[in-house]
Short mmCIF file of C-alpha atoms and ligand atoms in Angstrom, two decimals:
data_model
loop_
_atom_site.label_atom_id
_atom_site.label_comp_id
_atom_site.label_asym_id
_atom_site.label_seq_id
_atom_site.Cartn_x
_atom_site.Cartn_y
_atom_site.Cartn_z
CA UNK A 9 17.43 -2.24 -4.04
CA UNK A 10 16.99 -4.37 -1.04
CA UNK A 11 13.61 -7.10 -0.62
CA UNK A 12 14.72 -6.57 2.92
CA UNK A 13 15.76 -4.15 5.58
CA UNK A 14 15.66 -4.03 9.15
CA UNK A 15 14.61 -0.93 11.27
CA UNK A 16 15.99 -1.67 14.96
CA UNK A 17 14.51 -5.35 15.74
CA UNK A 18 12.14 -4.83 13.25
CA UNK A 19 11.95 -6.54 9.93
CA UNK A 20 10.78 -5.77 6.67
CA UNK A 21 10.34 -7.57 3.83
CA UNK A 22 8.78 -6.23 0.03
CA UNK A 23 6.02 -8.35 -1.78
CA UNK A 24 4.98 -8.14 -5.31
CA UNK A 25 1.53 -9.33 -5.74
CA UNK A 26 0.86 -8.15 -9.93
CA UNK A 27 2.45 -5.74 -12.29
CA UNK A 28 -0.69 -3.82 -13.68
CA UNK A 29 -1.12 -3.07 -17.24
CA UNK A 30 0.36 0.78 -17.37
CA UNK A 31 -1.69 3.86 -17.95
CA UNK A 32 -1.56 7.16 -19.58
CA UNK A 33 -0.25 9.91 -17.40
CA UNK A 34 -3.21 11.84 -18.27
CA UNK A 35 -5.64 8.77 -16.52
CA UNK A 36 -3.54 8.34 -13.25
CA UNK A 37 -3.23 12.18 -12.44
CA UNK A 38 -6.37 13.85 -14.73
CA UNK A 39 -5.69 17.38 -13.10
CA UNK A 40 -2.00 17.00 -13.98
CA UNK A 41 -1.28 19.27 -17.30
CA UNK A 42 0.58 16.95 -19.97
CA UNK A 43 3.49 19.44 -20.44
CA UNK A 44 4.09 19.44 -16.52
CA UNK A 45 5.48 15.63 -17.23
CA UNK A 46 8.41 16.99 -19.38
CA UNK A 47 11.00 17.02 -16.55
CA UNK A 48 9.98 13.40 -15.90
CA UNK A 49 9.81 11.38 -18.93
CA UNK A 50 12.57 9.88 -19.14
CA UNK A 51 13.09 9.38 -15.19
CA UNK A 52 9.41 8.15 -14.14
CA UNK A 53 7.66 7.88 -17.30
CA UNK A 54 7.61 4.11 -18.92
CA UNK A 55 7.47 4.78 -22.54
CA UNK A 56 5.08 7.53 -22.15
CA UNK A 57 3.08 5.79 -19.38
CA UNK A 58 2.66 5.64 -15.79
CA UNK A 59 3.38 1.80 -14.53
CA UNK A 60 2.68 1.03 -10.77
CA UNK A 61 3.37 -2.12 -8.86
CA UNK A 62 1.06 -4.15 -6.77
CA UNK A 63 3.06 -4.36 -3.66
CA UNK A 64 2.96 -5.50 -0.20
CA UNK A 65 5.40 -6.04 2.97
CA UNK A 66 5.32 -8.29 5.90
CA UNK A 67 6.48 -7.22 9.02
CA UNK A 68 8.58 -9.30 11.54
CA UNK A 69 8.01 -7.49 14.82
CA UNK A 70 7.43 -8.84 18.29
CA UNK A 71 7.44 -12.71 17.33
CA UNK A 72 4.43 -11.97 15.06
CA UNK A 73 4.60 -11.55 11.49
CA UNK A 74 2.26 -9.48 10.06
CA UNK A 75 1.45 -8.84 6.49
CA UNK A 76 0.44 -5.29 5.22
CA UNK A 77 -1.99 -4.90 2.58
CA UNK A 78 -2.85 -8.23 0.46
CA UNK A 79 -2.45 -7.33 -3.69
CA UNK A 80 -5.36 -7.44 -6.09
CA UNK A 81 -5.91 -11.28 -5.86
CA UNK A 82 -6.09 -14.59 -7.46
CA UNK A 83 -7.65 -12.81 -10.37
CA UNK A 84 -7.55 -13.24 -13.28
CA UNK A 85 -8.66 -9.33 -13.58
CA UNK A 86 -10.91 -8.47 -16.67
CA UNK A 87 -9.70 -4.79 -15.18
CA UNK A 88 -6.57 -5.24 -15.61
CA UNK A 89 -5.65 -7.15 -19.08
CA UNK A 90 -6.99 -10.39 -17.27
CA UNK A 91 -3.63 -10.99 -15.00
CA UNK A 92 -3.47 -12.90 -12.13
CA UNK A 93 -2.07 -12.20 -8.71
CA UNK A 94 1.30 -13.68 -7.46
CA UNK A 95 1.48 -13.13 -3.72
CA UNK A 96 1.12 -16.71 -2.34
CA UNK A 97 4.07 -17.65 -5.21
CA UNK A 98 6.21 -14.26 -3.63
CA UNK A 99 5.57 -15.48 -0.03
CA UNK A 100 6.94 -19.10 -0.71
CA UNK A 101 9.44 -17.65 -2.31
CA UNK A 102 10.40 -16.10 0.57
CA UNK A 103 9.83 -19.16 3.12
CA UNK A 104 6.81 -17.56 4.89
CA UNK A 105 3.82 -19.95 4.41
CA UNK A 106 0.27 -18.34 4.71
CA UNK A 107 -0.48 -20.31 8.18
CA UNK A 108 2.63 -18.17 9.47
CA UNK A 109 1.13 -14.69 9.06
CA UNK A 110 -0.86 -13.74 12.57
CA UNK A 111 -2.30 -10.54 11.78
CA UNK A 112 -3.29 -9.10 8.27
CA UNK A 113 -3.55 -4.88 8.51
CA UNK A 114 -5.18 -2.81 5.62
CA UNK A 115 -4.08 0.48 4.53
CA UNK A 116 -7.58 1.03 3.35
CA UNK A 117 -10.06 -0.88 1.38
CA UNK A 118 -9.27 -0.99 -2.15
CA UNK A 119 -9.71 -3.43 -4.61
CA UNK A 120 -5.61 -3.70 -4.73
CA UNK A 121 -5.03 -4.18 -1.48
CA UNK A 122 -7.81 -6.76 -0.01
CA UNK A 123 -7.28 -9.04 -2.76
CA UNK A 124 -5.92 -11.98 -1.00
CA UNK A 125 -8.23 -11.90 2.02
CA UNK A 126 -10.72 -14.82 1.41
CA UNK A 127 -10.29 -17.57 -0.96
CA UNK A 128 -13.46 -17.02 -2.70
CA UNK A 129 -13.33 -20.35 -4.80
CA UNK A 130 -14.59 -22.30 -1.86
CA UNK A 131 -18.36 -22.06 -0.05
CA UNK A 132 -18.40 -20.07 2.43
CA UNK A 133 -15.22 -18.67 1.61
CA UNK A 134 -12.03 -19.46 3.60
CA UNK A 135 -9.35 -17.26 4.94
CA UNK A 136 -6.05 -17.11 3.05
CA UNK A 137 -4.18 -16.58 5.88
CA UNK A 138 -6.07 -19.28 8.57
CA UNK A 139 -4.28 -17.80 11.45
CA UNK A 140 -4.22 -14.29 11.15
CA UNK A 141 -6.75 -11.50 12.45
CA UNK A 142 -7.79 -9.36 9.79
CA UNK A 143 -7.42 -5.58 11.00
CA UNK A 144 -9.32 -2.97 9.34
CA UNK A 145 -9.45 0.64 9.08
CA UNK A 146 -12.96 1.35 11.01
CA UNK A 147 -13.18 4.60 9.37
CA UNK A 148 -12.95 3.14 6.08
CA UNK A 149 -14.99 0.03 7.46
CA UNK A 150 -17.99 2.86 7.82
CA UNK A 151 -17.51 4.59 4.58
CA UNK A 152 -17.35 1.68 2.23
CA UNK A 153 -20.01 -0.18 4.09
CA UNK A 154 -22.79 2.47 3.31
CA UNK A 155 -25.30 0.87 0.87
CA UNK A 156 -24.08 3.97 -2.33
CA UNK A 157 -20.40 3.29 -1.60
CA UNK A 158 -20.77 -0.36 -1.18
CA UNK A 159 -22.19 -0.33 -4.59
CA UNK A 160 -19.35 0.82 -6.76
CA UNK A 161 -16.95 -1.46 -4.42
CA UNK A 162 -17.69 -4.98 -5.21
CA UNK A 163 -14.54 -5.90 -3.74
CA UNK A 164 -15.58 -4.96 -0.28
CA UNK A 165 -18.52 -7.07 -0.01
CA UNK A 166 -16.21 -10.28 -1.40
CA UNK A 167 -13.28 -9.97 0.61
CA UNK A 168 -13.67 -7.68 3.68
CA UNK A 169 -17.60 -7.60 4.66
CA UNK A 170 -17.34 -11.61 4.98
CA UNK A 171 -14.48 -11.76 7.57
CA UNK A 172 -16.84 -10.56 9.98
CA UNK A 173 -19.73 -12.94 10.00
CA UNK A 174 -16.24 -15.44 10.27
CA UNK A 175 -14.96 -13.64 13.20
CA UNK A 176 -12.04 -12.72 11.73
CA UNK A 177 -12.14 -9.37 11.59
CA UNK A 178 -11.16 -6.40 14.05
CA UNK A 179 -11.68 -2.40 13.32
CA UNK A 180 -8.79 -0.19 14.65
CA UNK A 181 -8.38 3.77 14.36
CA UNK A 182 -5.27 6.34 14.37
CA UNK A 183 -2.50 5.26 16.91
CA UNK A 184 -3.42 1.68 17.27
CA UNK A 185 -0.49 -1.05 17.98
CA UNK A 186 -0.54 -3.40 15.88
CA UNK A 187 2.40 -4.51 18.26
CA UNK A 188 4.48 -2.55 20.02
CA UNK A 189 6.98 -1.75 17.60
CA UNK A 190 4.13 -0.78 14.62
CA UNK A 191 1.81 2.15 15.43
CA UNK A 192 -1.05 3.18 12.61
CA UNK A 193 -1.31 6.66 11.62
CA UNK A 194 -4.40 8.31 9.75
CA UNK A 195 -3.24 9.82 6.32
CA UNK A 196 -6.69 10.33 4.84
CA UNK A 197 -6.95 11.53 1.32
CA UNK A 198 -6.91 8.44 -0.63
CA UNK A 199 -10.01 7.39 0.97
CA UNK A 200 -11.27 8.73 4.22
CA UNK A 201 -9.71 6.05 6.89
CA UNK A 202 -6.42 5.64 4.77
CA UNK A 203 -3.62 4.58 7.43
CA UNK A 204 -0.14 4.53 7.17
CA UNK A 205 2.17 2.76 9.67
CA UNK A 206 5.04 3.91 11.74
CA UNK A 207 7.89 1.42 12.74
CA UNK A 208 10.02 2.26 15.34
CA UNK A 209 12.68 -0.03 16.85
CA UNK A 210 15.67 0.56 18.50
CA UNK A 211 15.71 4.31 17.54
CA UNK A 212 15.27 3.19 14.40
CA UNK A 213 12.11 4.75 12.18
CA UNK A 214 10.40 3.76 8.81
CA UNK A 215 7.03 3.90 7.76
CA UNK A 216 4.57 1.88 5.27
CA UNK A 217 3.17 5.00 3.16
CA UNK A 218 -0.06 2.71 1.62
CA UNK A 219 -1.48 4.93 -1.19
CA UNK A 220 -0.63 8.28 0.28
CA UNK A 221 2.75 8.15 -2.24
CA UNK A 222 1.29 5.99 -5.11
CA UNK A 223 4.35 7.06 -7.77
CA UNK A 224 7.90 8.68 -7.64
CA UNK A 225 6.71 11.35 -9.12
CA UNK A 226 4.78 12.63 -6.23
CA UNK A 227 7.90 13.06 -4.00
CA UNK A 228 9.07 15.46 -6.61
CA UNK A 229 5.49 17.06 -7.02
CA UNK A 230 3.69 16.39 -4.24
CA UNK A 231 0.81 18.33 -4.88
CA UNK A 232 0.11 15.98 -7.86
CA UNK A 233 -2.74 13.57 -6.67
CA UNK A 234 -4.17 10.54 -8.09
CA UNK A 235 -7.75 10.52 -9.93
CA UNK A 236 -8.66 7.84 -7.54
CA UNK A 237 -7.82 9.99 -4.57
CA UNK A 238 -11.14 10.94 -2.43
CA UNK A 239 -9.84 14.26 -0.62
CA UNK A 240 -7.33 15.56 -3.35
CA UNK A 241 -6.54 18.51 -0.41
CA UNK A 242 -6.17 15.77 2.83
CA UNK A 243 -4.27 13.27 0.33
CA UNK A 244 -1.59 16.23 -0.45
CA UNK A 245 -1.50 17.11 3.11
CA UNK A 246 -0.73 13.48 4.09
CA UNK A 247 1.57 12.45 1.79
CA UNK A 248 3.88 15.87 2.53
CA UNK A 249 3.31 15.21 6.27
CA UNK A 250 5.44 11.54 5.75
CA UNK A 251 7.92 12.97 3.05
CA UNK A 252 8.94 15.97 5.75
CA UNK A 253 8.75 12.78 8.66
CA UNK A 254 12.01 11.54 6.10
CA UNK A 255 13.68 14.78 5.29
CA UNK A 256 13.84 15.96 8.78
CA UNK A 257 14.31 12.56 10.90
CA UNK A 258 15.73 10.50 8.38
CA UNK A 259 12.41 8.24 8.02
CA UNK A 260 13.11 5.36 5.75
CA UNK A 261 9.51 5.46 3.52
CA UNK A 262 8.24 1.72 2.02
CA UNK A 263 5.78 2.42 -1.15
CA UNK A 264 4.06 -0.53 -1.98
CA UNK A 265 3.23 0.95 -5.04
CA UNK A 266 6.78 1.97 -6.38
CA UNK A 267 8.77 0.18 -8.80
CA UNK A 268 10.74 -3.22 -6.65
CA UNK A 269 13.67 -1.29 -6.96
CA UNK A 270 12.44 1.58 -5.24
CA UNK A 271 10.04 0.43 -2.80
CA UNK A 272 12.66 1.27 -0.11
CA UNK A 273 13.86 4.87 0.04
CA UNK A 274 14.28 8.31 1.49
CA UNK A 275 13.08 11.71 1.00
CA UNK A 276 15.49 14.64 0.66
CA UNK A 277 15.30 18.33 0.31
CA UNK A 278 17.52 20.83 -1.44
CA UNK A 279 16.24 24.42 -1.17
CA UNK A 280 12.16 23.96 -2.60
CA UNK A 281 13.27 20.53 -4.26
CA UNK A 282 12.37 17.20 -2.92
CA UNK A 283 13.56 14.05 -4.27
CA UNK A 284 13.31 10.57 -3.71
CA UNK A 285 16.64 8.14 -3.42
CA UNK A 286 15.99 4.46 -2.53
CA UNK A 287 17.85 2.17 -0.76
ZN1 ZN B 309 -3.60 1.05 -4.22
#
């Protein structure tokens, strides 16, 4: 287990915002038959339930401090047992001040990835990271700001759309250089514009995978899709792509929804089977 990793000259630091209430496997992976969980009961499930974690990452690259995703936000969150987010406290624990963040970049626009964008207790809202540009995937922006989709995504109205009026937001697409060492890669499926981020420095590589991979069980079972994946065929393809890069190139993967002890790891293949080894 590591909280910090060096990828060449890049430093990546894992952060924890909140541990949401666990959910029955059938609720999280509705297309997966209960019996198929049998081999993973001990290793993956927690008292028979799927436990997710709302983690984010800070990447220090080329004198820039980049926050990748902003958790679910301060809360309390009625849809998550009234729990509260702790991202600012965890940043403080790691000696990072909100004003140190130069860039906030989002993998996608779900509630648990945009929550600490804006302090909504202030009128008008003010950014939690006062010196940051906020980078938003353009395909997700187009998708979530359509009236029908926006009606079901109030967090976008609260925590993303005001960034535009505040002149804090830039849209980005596939292959965008966040810094010379951090490049976005379109990994659609979970959402249409879902982005992963490839870190590349001094011959070493890692990828922050966002929600292309939610749970460690998907390393063993890449065809399993979360119910919330919008396009499940694309989601599986994106997941397999990232896993293949880890297998063939030894690329480290950083998965914010995994247990904090397993946020960083590599995928290994044995015959047809794949498994996760955390570092
Ligand atoms: Zn998520």
